[in-house]
Amino acid sequence: MSDLETFRADTRAWLEANCPPEMREPVRSEADACWGGRNFTFQSEAQKRWMTVMGERGWTVPDWPKEYGGGGLSAAETKILREEMKRINARNPLSSFGISMLGPALLKYGTEEQKKRFLPEIARGEIRWCQGYSEPGAGSDLAGLQTKAEDKGDHYLVNGQKVWTSYADKADWIFCLVRTSTESKHGGISFLLFDMESEGVSTKPILLISGYSPFCETFFDNVKVPKDQLVGEVNRGWDVAKYLLGHEREMISGMGLGGGSSTLAKALGEIDDPVLAAEVALFDVDALAFAAMSEHFIDQLKAGEAHPALPSMMKYAGTELNKKRHELIMAAGGSDALEWESDRSRKGKSAREWLRTKANSIEGGTSEVQLGIVAKHILQLPGA
Ligand SMILES: Cc1cc2nc3c(=O)[nH]c(=O)nc-3n(C[C@H](O)[C@H](O)[C@H](O)COP(=O)(O)OP(=O)(O)OC[C@H]3O[C@@H](n4cnc5c(N)ncnc54)[C@H](O)[C@@H]3O)c2cc1C
């Protein structure tokens, strides 16, 4: 047996022995996912155990180095682990902005002390992070941000406001873009990390029409941030921000995979309407093509060979595909699918998921903005 075959056999046996049966079903909603953190309430013992055993093995972040809490696996081993988890429908043990966004940025731009301090906590799900990028006047035009950080010798003094900060009211720490100079738009931004319990930080949940509140306004009023919590160089935070966004877009592009292994035609069962059946078949062809492209993309990304604009292309394709998937699910469900409250519809599961997909093509940068990036950096269109 080759080394990789042995690794696959060992991994399969370990997963069989350690993945609780309840964790072999798709995550039903954002609330059903395991987010970790200081104040997280686990939905079940199985959820807690799955996060803990995977965290101890470094398999919440299999390809991070062992000294930072990762599994130290090679790209080929990481892929095998992914395949073996998929084989038994094992859930992602930990949904975490620390893993999908901040971690890669710290690995590239963090100091040795920062890596040792923050990465193992992220890997074990002990600290939950939120993202302080958008502001009332800075969304797509992110570099227009105004939140100010003044140099006060041994610390920065932060004042300003962020908006759409997902789960700011539940997060322990924030990674935050701040303005440290007004001399240059992109060249005056810095990247800070700080505790959400710091004096002067407050959050105000934004209540949506659905009654659900996934994000907040976040206010900073004379927040003191020690200087060793600056990532990268002062005024060079835009490089860190863009690198992190590439990883965020990779994560969101995964929406295109639909979270399951079955085709949509199989999931929907018999469809009477021939036009709808044909649309579903065409969709499945696109979904299979996307899944194949996605495998290739992840391989390139892990090998450090992906074009910097590729995450934008994948984010655009994955989120638009997922919107189409849910349009078709709603069409197949007819007017019943719009039902919103009853237990029979599981409190409007289909309708709520359908609406949520609309936000995927906004968060992490809108579809229009991704198309602009692809036009400019991949297609090199004139005037883009
Ligand atoms: C579910 C969700 C979660 C989010 N979570 C977070 C978070 O945790 N942290 C955070 O910082 N932010 C978060 N955001 C904010 C998100 O990053 C912004 O909504 C997004 O970047 C767009 O900014 P905006 O809403 O200000 O829209 P605007 O920038 O005002 O855009 C309005 C419209 O104009 C279009 N447009 C703007 N500029 C261009 C252009 N150059 N070319 C073509 N079209 C353009 C856009 O595509 C859009 O249709 C979240 C958003 C959502 C929906």
Coordinates of C-alpha atoms and ligand atoms in Angstrom, one line a residue:
M1 CA 0.0 0.0 0.0
S2 CA 1.3 3.5 -0.8
D3 CA 1.5 6.1 1.9
L4 CA -1.6 7.9 0.6
E5 CA -3.6 4.6 0.6
T6 CA -2.5 3.9 4.1
F7 CA -3.5 7.5 5.1
R8 CA -6.9 7.0 3.4
A9 CA -7.5 3.7 5.3
D10 CA -6.5 5.2 8.6
T11 CA -8.6 8.3 8.0
R12 CA -11.7 6.3 7.1
A13 CA -11.3 4.1 10.2
W14 CA -10.8 7.2 12.4
L15 CA -13.8 9.0 11.0
E16 CA -16.0 5.9 11.4
A17 CA -15.0 5.6 15.0
N18 CA -15.2 9.3 15.9
C19 CA -17.9 11.1 13.8
P20 CA -21.1 10.9 15.7
P21 CA -24.1 9.7 13.6
E22 CA -25.9 13.0 14.2
M23 CA -23.0 14.8 12.5
R24 CA -23.4 12.8 9.3
E25 CA -26.4 14.8 8.2
P26 CA -26.3 18.2 6.3
V27 CA -26.4 21.3 8.4
R28 CA -30.0 22.4 8.3
S29 CA -29.5 26.2 8.8
E30 CA -26.9 28.8 9.9
A31 CA -28.2 28.3 13.4
D32 CA -27.6 24.6 13.2
A33 CA -23.9 25.1 12.3
C34 CA -21.2 24.9 15.0
W35 CA -19.6 28.4 15.3
G36 CA -17.6 27.8 18.5
G37 CA -16.4 30.7 20.7
R38 CA -16.5 31.8 24.3
N39 CA -20.3 32.0 24.6
F40 CA -21.4 29.4 22.1
T41 CA -24.3 27.2 23.1
F42 CA -23.9 23.8 21.5
Q43 CA -27.0 22.3 19.9
S44 CA -26.1 18.8 21.1
E45 CA -23.4 16.8 22.8
A46 CA -22.6 15.3 19.4
Q47 CA -21.9 18.7 17.9
K48 CA -19.6 19.6 20.8
R49 CA -17.8 16.2 20.6
W50 CA -17.3 16.5 16.8
M51 CA -15.8 20.0 17.1
T52 CA -13.6 18.9 20.0
V53 CA -12.2 15.7 18.5
M54 CA -11.5 17.3 15.1
G55 CA -10.0 20.3 16.8
E56 CA -7.7 18.2 18.9
R57 CA -6.4 16.4 15.8
G58 CA -5.9 19.7 14.0
W59 CA -8.5 18.5 11.4
T60 CA -10.7 21.6 11.6
V61 CA -7.8 23.2 9.7
P62 CA -6.0 20.1 8.2
D63 CA -3.5 21.9 6.0
W64 CA -2.3 24.5 8.6
P65 CA 1.1 23.7 10.2
K66 CA 0.9 21.6 13.4
E67 CA 2.7 24.3 15.5
Y68 CA -0.3 26.6 14.9
G69 CA -3.0 24.0 15.8
G70 CA -3.4 22.5 12.3
G71 CA -3.2 19.0 11.1
G72 CA 0.1 19.5 9.1
L73 CA -1.4 17.5 6.2
S74 CA -0.1 17.8 2.7
A75 CA -2.4 19.0 -0.1
A76 CA -3.0 15.4 -1.2
E77 CA -3.8 14.2 2.3
T78 CA -6.2 17.2 2.9
K79 CA -8.0 16.2 -0.3
I80 CA -8.3 12.6 0.9
L81 CA -9.7 13.8 4.3
R82 CA -12.3 16.0 2.4
E83 CA -13.3 13.0 0.2
E84 CA -13.6 10.6 3.2
M85 CA -15.7 13.1 5.1
K86 CA -17.9 13.5 2.1
R87 CA -18.2 9.7 1.8
I88 CA -20.0 9.5 5.1
N89 CA -21.7 12.9 4.8
A90 CA -19.7 14.2 7.8
R91 CA -20.5 17.8 8.6
N92 CA -18.0 20.6 8.7
P93 CA -17.1 20.4 12.5
L94 CA -16.6 24.2 12.8
S95 CA -18.0 27.1 10.7
S96 CA -15.6 29.9 11.5
F97 CA -14.6 33.3 10.0
G98 CA -11.3 32.6 11.9
I99 CA -10.7 29.5 9.8
S100 CA -12.0 30.7 6.4
M101 CA -10.9 34.3 6.5
L102 CA -8.6 35.5 9.3
G103 CA -6.4 32.4 9.6
P104 CA -5.0 32.4 6.0
A105 CA -4.3 36.2 6.3
L106 CA -2.5 35.6 9.6
L107 CA -0.5 32.7 8.2
K108 CA 0.7 35.1 5.4
Y109 CA 1.0 38.4 7.2
G110 CA 1.0 37.7 10.9
T111 CA 4.1 37.9 13.2
E112 CA 5.3 34.7 14.8
E113 CA 3.8 35.8 18.1
Q114 CA 0.4 36.6 16.4
K115 CA 0.4 33.2 14.8
K116 CA 1.1 31.4 18.0
R117 CA -1.4 33.5 20.0
F118 CA -4.4 33.4 17.6
L119 CA -4.2 30.4 15.3
P120 CA -4.5 27.5 17.8
E121 CA -7.5 29.2 19.4
I122 CA -9.1 29.5 16.0
A123 CA -8.4 25.8 15.2
R124 CA -10.0 24.6 18.4
G125 CA -13.0 26.8 18.0
E126 CA -12.3 28.8 21.2
I127 CA -12.6 32.3 19.8
R128 CA -15.3 33.4 17.4
W129 CA -14.4 36.3 15.0
C130 CA -16.4 38.9 13.1
Q131 CA -15.4 41.0 10.2
G132 CA -15.3 44.8 10.5
Y133 CA -15.0 45.9 6.8
S134 CA -18.2 47.6 5.6
E135 CA -19.3 51.0 6.7
P136 CA -22.4 53.1 6.0
G137 CA -20.4 54.9 3.3
A138 CA -18.0 52.1 2.2
G139 CA -19.4 48.8 0.8
S140 CA -18.3 48.0 -2.7
D141 CA -16.1 51.1 -2.5
L142 CA -14.5 49.5 0.6
A143 CA -11.3 51.7 0.5
G144 CA -13.5 54.7 1.2
L145 CA -13.7 53.6 4.9
Q146 CA -13.5 56.3 7.6
T147 CA -13.2 54.5 10.9
K148 CA -10.2 56.2 12.4
A149 CA -7.3 54.8 14.4
E150 CA -5.0 57.4 15.9
D151 CA -1.4 56.5 16.9
K152 CA -1.2 57.1 20.7
G153 CA 2.3 55.7 21.3
D154 CA 1.8 52.2 22.7
H155 CA -1.8 51.8 21.3
Y156 CA -4.2 52.9 18.6
L157 CA -7.4 54.8 19.5
V158 CA -10.2 53.7 17.3
N159 CA -13.4 55.7 16.6
G160 CA -16.1 55.0 14.0
Q161 CA -18.8 52.8 12.8
K162 CA -19.1 49.5 10.9
V163 CA -22.3 48.0 9.4
W164 CA -23.6 44.6 8.3
T165 CA -21.1 43.0 10.7
S166 CA -22.3 39.4 10.7
Y167 CA -22.8 38.0 14.2
A168 CA -20.9 41.0 15.8
D169 CA -23.2 40.5 18.9
K170 CA -22.0 36.9 19.2
A171 CA -18.4 37.3 18.3
D172 CA -15.5 37.4 20.8
W173 CA -13.0 39.3 18.6
I174 CA -13.1 41.4 15.4
F175 CA -10.7 41.8 12.5
C176 CA -11.2 45.4 11.5
L177 CA -10.1 47.8 8.8
V178 CA -9.2 51.3 10.0
R179 CA -7.9 54.5 8.5
T180 CA -4.5 55.4 9.8
S181 CA -3.7 58.0 7.2
T182 CA -5.8 60.3 4.9
E183 CA -2.9 60.9 2.5
S184 CA -3.8 58.0 0.3
K185 CA -7.1 56.2 -0.1
H186 CA -5.8 52.6 -0.4
G187 CA -2.4 53.4 1.2
G188 CA -3.9 54.8 4.5
I189 CA -5.7 51.6 5.7
S190 CA -4.5 49.3 8.5
F191 CA -5.7 45.9 9.7
L192 CA -6.3 45.6 13.5
L193 CA -7.5 42.8 15.8
F194 CA -9.3 43.4 19.0
D195 CA -11.5 42.0 21.6
M196 CA -15.2 42.8 21.3
E197 CA -15.3 43.2 25.1
S198 CA -12.9 46.1 24.9
E199 CA -14.2 49.3 26.5
G200 CA -16.0 51.5 23.9
V201 CA -17.2 48.6 21.6
S202 CA -21.0 48.3 21.2
T203 CA -23.2 46.5 18.8
K204 CA -26.8 47.0 17.7
P205 CA -28.5 44.1 15.9
I206 CA -30.2 44.9 12.6
L207 CA -33.6 43.2 12.6
L208 CA -34.7 41.9 9.2
I209 CA -38.3 41.6 8.0
S210 CA -38.0 37.8 8.6
G211 CA -37.5 38.5 12.3
Y212 CA -34.1 37.1 12.1
S213 CA -31.0 39.2 12.8
P214 CA -27.8 37.9 11.3
F215 CA -25.9 41.2 11.5
C216 CA -25.3 44.4 13.4
E217 CA -24.2 47.9 13.4
T218 CA -20.9 48.1 15.3
F219 CA -19.7 51.2 17.1
F220 CA -16.2 52.1 18.3
D221 CA -16.0 54.9 20.8
N222 CA -12.4 55.6 21.9
V223 CA -11.4 51.9 21.8
K224 CA -7.8 51.3 22.8
V225 CA -6.0 48.6 20.7
P226 CA -2.5 47.6 21.7
K227 CA 0.0 48.0 18.9
D228 CA 1.0 44.4 18.8
Q229 CA -2.5 43.6 17.4
L230 CA -1.8 45.4 14.1
V231 CA -1.4 42.8 11.3
G232 CA 1.1 43.6 8.6
E233 CA 2.5 47.0 8.3
V234 CA 0.8 50.2 9.2
N235 CA -0.9 51.8 6.2
R236 CA -0.5 48.5 4.3
G237 CA -3.7 46.9 5.6
W238 CA -5.2 46.9 2.1
D239 CA -2.9 44.1 1.0
V240 CA -4.1 42.0 4.0
A241 CA -7.7 43.0 3.4
K242 CA -7.6 41.9 -0.3
Y243 CA -5.8 38.6 0.5
L244 CA -8.5 37.8 3.1
L245 CA -11.3 38.7 0.7
G246 CA -9.9 36.1 -1.7
H247 CA -10.3 33.5 1.0
E248 CA -13.8 34.8 1.9
R249 CA -14.8 34.5 -1.7
E250 CA -13.5 31.0 -1.9
M251 CA -15.6 30.1 1.1
I252 CA -18.7 31.7 -0.3
S253 CA -18.2 30.1 -3.7
G254 CA -18.8 26.7 -1.9
M255 CA -22.5 27.7 -1.9
G256 CA -22.4 26.5 -5.5
L257 CA -21.9 22.9 -4.3
G258 CA -25.3 22.9 -2.7
G259 CA -24.1 21.2 0.5
G260 CA -25.0 17.7 -0.7
S261 CA -23.9 14.9 -3.0
S262 CA -27.2 14.3 -4.8
T263 CA -28.2 16.0 -8.1
L264 CA -31.2 18.4 -7.9
A265 CA -33.2 16.1 -10.1
K266 CA -32.8 13.3 -7.6
A267 CA -33.5 15.6 -4.7
L268 CA -36.7 16.8 -6.2
G269 CA -38.0 13.5 -7.4
E270 CA -40.7 13.1 -10.1
I271 CA -41.4 16.4 -11.8
D272 CA -44.6 16.5 -13.9
D273 CA -43.9 19.7 -15.8
P274 CA -41.6 18.9 -18.8
V275 CA -40.3 22.4 -19.1
L276 CA -39.3 22.5 -15.4
A277 CA -37.8 19.0 -15.7
A278 CA -35.6 20.2 -18.6
E279 CA -34.5 23.3 -16.6
V280 CA -33.6 21.1 -13.7
A281 CA -31.6 18.8 -16.0
L282 CA -29.7 21.8 -17.5
F283 CA -29.1 23.0 -14.0
D284 CA -27.6 19.7 -12.9
V285 CA -25.1 19.8 -15.9
D286 CA -24.0 23.3 -14.7
A287 CA -23.8 22.1 -11.1
L288 CA -21.6 19.1 -12.1
A289 CA -19.3 21.4 -14.2
F290 CA -19.1 23.8 -11.3
A291 CA -18.2 21.0 -8.8
A292 CA -15.4 19.8 -11.2
M293 CA -14.1 23.3 -11.6
S294 CA -14.3 23.9 -7.9
E295 CA -12.1 20.8 -7.2
H296 CA -9.5 22.2 -9.6
F297 CA -9.8 25.7 -8.1
I298 CA -9.2 24.4 -4.5
D299 CA -6.2 22.4 -5.7
Q300 CA -4.7 25.4 -7.4
L301 CA -5.5 27.6 -4.4
K302 CA -3.9 25.2 -1.9
A303 CA -0.8 24.9 -4.1
G304 CA -0.6 28.8 -4.2
E305 CA -1.1 28.7 -8.0
A306 CA -4.5 30.3 -8.3
H307 CA -4.8 33.5 -10.3
P308 CA -5.6 36.2 -7.7
A309 CA -8.9 37.0 -9.4
L310 CA -10.0 33.4 -9.6
P311 CA -11.9 33.5 -6.2
S312 CA -14.0 36.3 -7.7
M313 CA -14.9 34.2 -10.7
M314 CA -15.8 31.2 -8.5
K315 CA -17.7 33.4 -6.0
Y316 CA -19.8 34.8 -8.9
A317 CA -20.4 31.4 -10.5
G318 CA -21.1 29.6 -7.2
T319 CA -23.6 32.1 -5.8
E320 CA -25.4 32.7 -9.0
L321 CA -25.7 28.9 -9.4
N322 CA -27.1 28.5 -5.9
K323 CA -29.7 31.2 -6.5
K324 CA -30.8 29.3 -9.6
R325 CA -30.9 26.0 -7.5
H326 CA -33.3 27.6 -5.0
E327 CA -35.4 29.3 -7.7
L328 CA -36.0 25.8 -9.1
I329 CA -36.7 24.3 -5.7
M330 CA -39.3 27.0 -5.2
A331 CA -40.8 26.4 -8.7
A332 CA -41.0 22.7 -8.1
G333 CA -42.7 23.3 -4.7
G334 CA -45.4 25.6 -6.2
S335 CA -47.4 27.9 -3.9
D336 CA -46.9 25.5 -1.0
A337 CA -43.2 26.4 -1.0
L338 CA -44.0 30.0 -0.1
E339 CA -45.6 28.9 3.2
W340 CA -43.7 30.6 6.0
E341 CA -44.8 29.6 9.5
S342 CA -46.1 26.0 9.8
D343 CA -44.3 23.0 11.2
R344 CA -45.3 21.2 8.0
S345 CA -43.0 23.6 6.0
R346 CA -40.4 23.4 8.8
K347 CA -41.1 27.1 9.4
G348 CA -40.7 28.0 5.8
K349 CA -37.4 26.3 5.3
S350 CA -37.5 26.4 1.5
A351 CA -38.6 30.0 1.3
R352 CA -36.1 31.2 3.9
E353 CA -33.2 29.3 2.2
W354 CA -34.3 30.8 -1.2
L355 CA -34.3 34.3 0.2
R356 CA -30.9 33.8 2.0
T357 CA -29.3 32.9 -1.4
K358 CA -30.0 36.4 -2.5
A359 CA -27.6 37.7 0.1
N360 CA -24.8 35.4 -0.9
S361 CA -24.3 37.3 -4.1
I362 CA -24.0 40.6 -2.1
E363 CA -21.8 39.5 0.9
G364 CA -18.1 39.3 0.3
G365 CA -18.5 41.7 -2.6
T366 CA -21.5 41.8 -5.0
S367 CA -21.8 39.9 -8.3
E368 CA -21.4 43.1 -10.3
V369 CA -18.2 43.9 -8.5
Q370 CA -16.9 40.3 -9.1
L371 CA -17.7 40.6 -12.8
G372 CA -15.8 43.9 -12.8
I373 CA -12.7 42.1 -11.3
V374 CA -12.9 39.2 -13.8
A375 CA -13.3 41.7 -16.7
K376 CA -10.2 43.7 -15.6
H377 CA -7.8 41.1 -14.2
I378 CA -8.7 37.8 -16.0
L379 CA -10.2 38.9 -19.4
Q380 CA -8.1 42.1 -19.4
L381 CA -11.0 43.9 -21.2
P382 CA -10.2 47.5 -22.3
G383 CA -11.7 50.1 -20.1
A384 CA -12.7 47.6 -17.4
Ligands
LIG1 C1 -25.6 38.6 4.5 C2 -24.6 39.6 4.5 C3 -23.6 39.5 5.4 C4 -22.6 40.5 5.5 N1 -21.6 40.4 6.4 C5 -20.6 41.4 6.5 C6 -19.6 41.3 7.5 O1 -19.6 40.4 8.3 N2 -18.7 42.3 7.6 C7 -18.7 43.3 6.7 O2 -17.8 44.1 6.8 N3 -19.6 43.4 5.7 C8 -20.6 42.5 5.6 N4 -21.6 42.6 4.6 C9 -21.6 43.7 3.7 C10 -21.2 43.5 2.3 O3 -19.8 43.3 2.2 C11 -21.7 44.6 1.5 O4 -23.1 44.6 1.5 C12 -21.2 44.6 0.0 O5 -19.8 44.7 -0.1 C13 -21.9 45.6 -0.9 O6 -21.8 46.9 -0.3 P1 -23.1 47.8 -0.1 O7 -24.2 47.0 0.6 O8 -22.7 49.1 0.6 O9 -23.7 48.1 -1.5 P2 -23.2 49.2 -2.5 O10 -21.7 49.2 -2.6 O11 -23.8 50.5 -2.1 O12 -23.8 48.7 -3.9 C14 -25.1 49.0 -4.3 C15 -25.3 48.4 -5.7 O13 -24.4 49.0 -6.6 C16 -23.6 48.1 -7.3 N5 -22.2 48.6 -7.5 C17 -21.5 49.3 -6.6 N6 -20.2 49.5 -7.1 C18 -20.2 49.0 -8.3 C19 -19.2 48.9 -9.4 N7 -18.0 49.4 -9.2 N8 -19.5 48.2 -10.5 C20 -20.8 47.7 -10.7 N9 -21.8 47.7 -9.8 C21 -21.5 48.4 -8.6 C22 -23.6 46.9 -6.4 O14 -23.3 45.7 -7.2 C23 -25.0 46.9 -5.8 O15 -25.9 46.3 -6.7 C24 -22.6 41.6 4.5 C25 -23.6 41.7 3.6 C26 -24.6 40.7 3.5 C27 -25.7 40.8 2.5

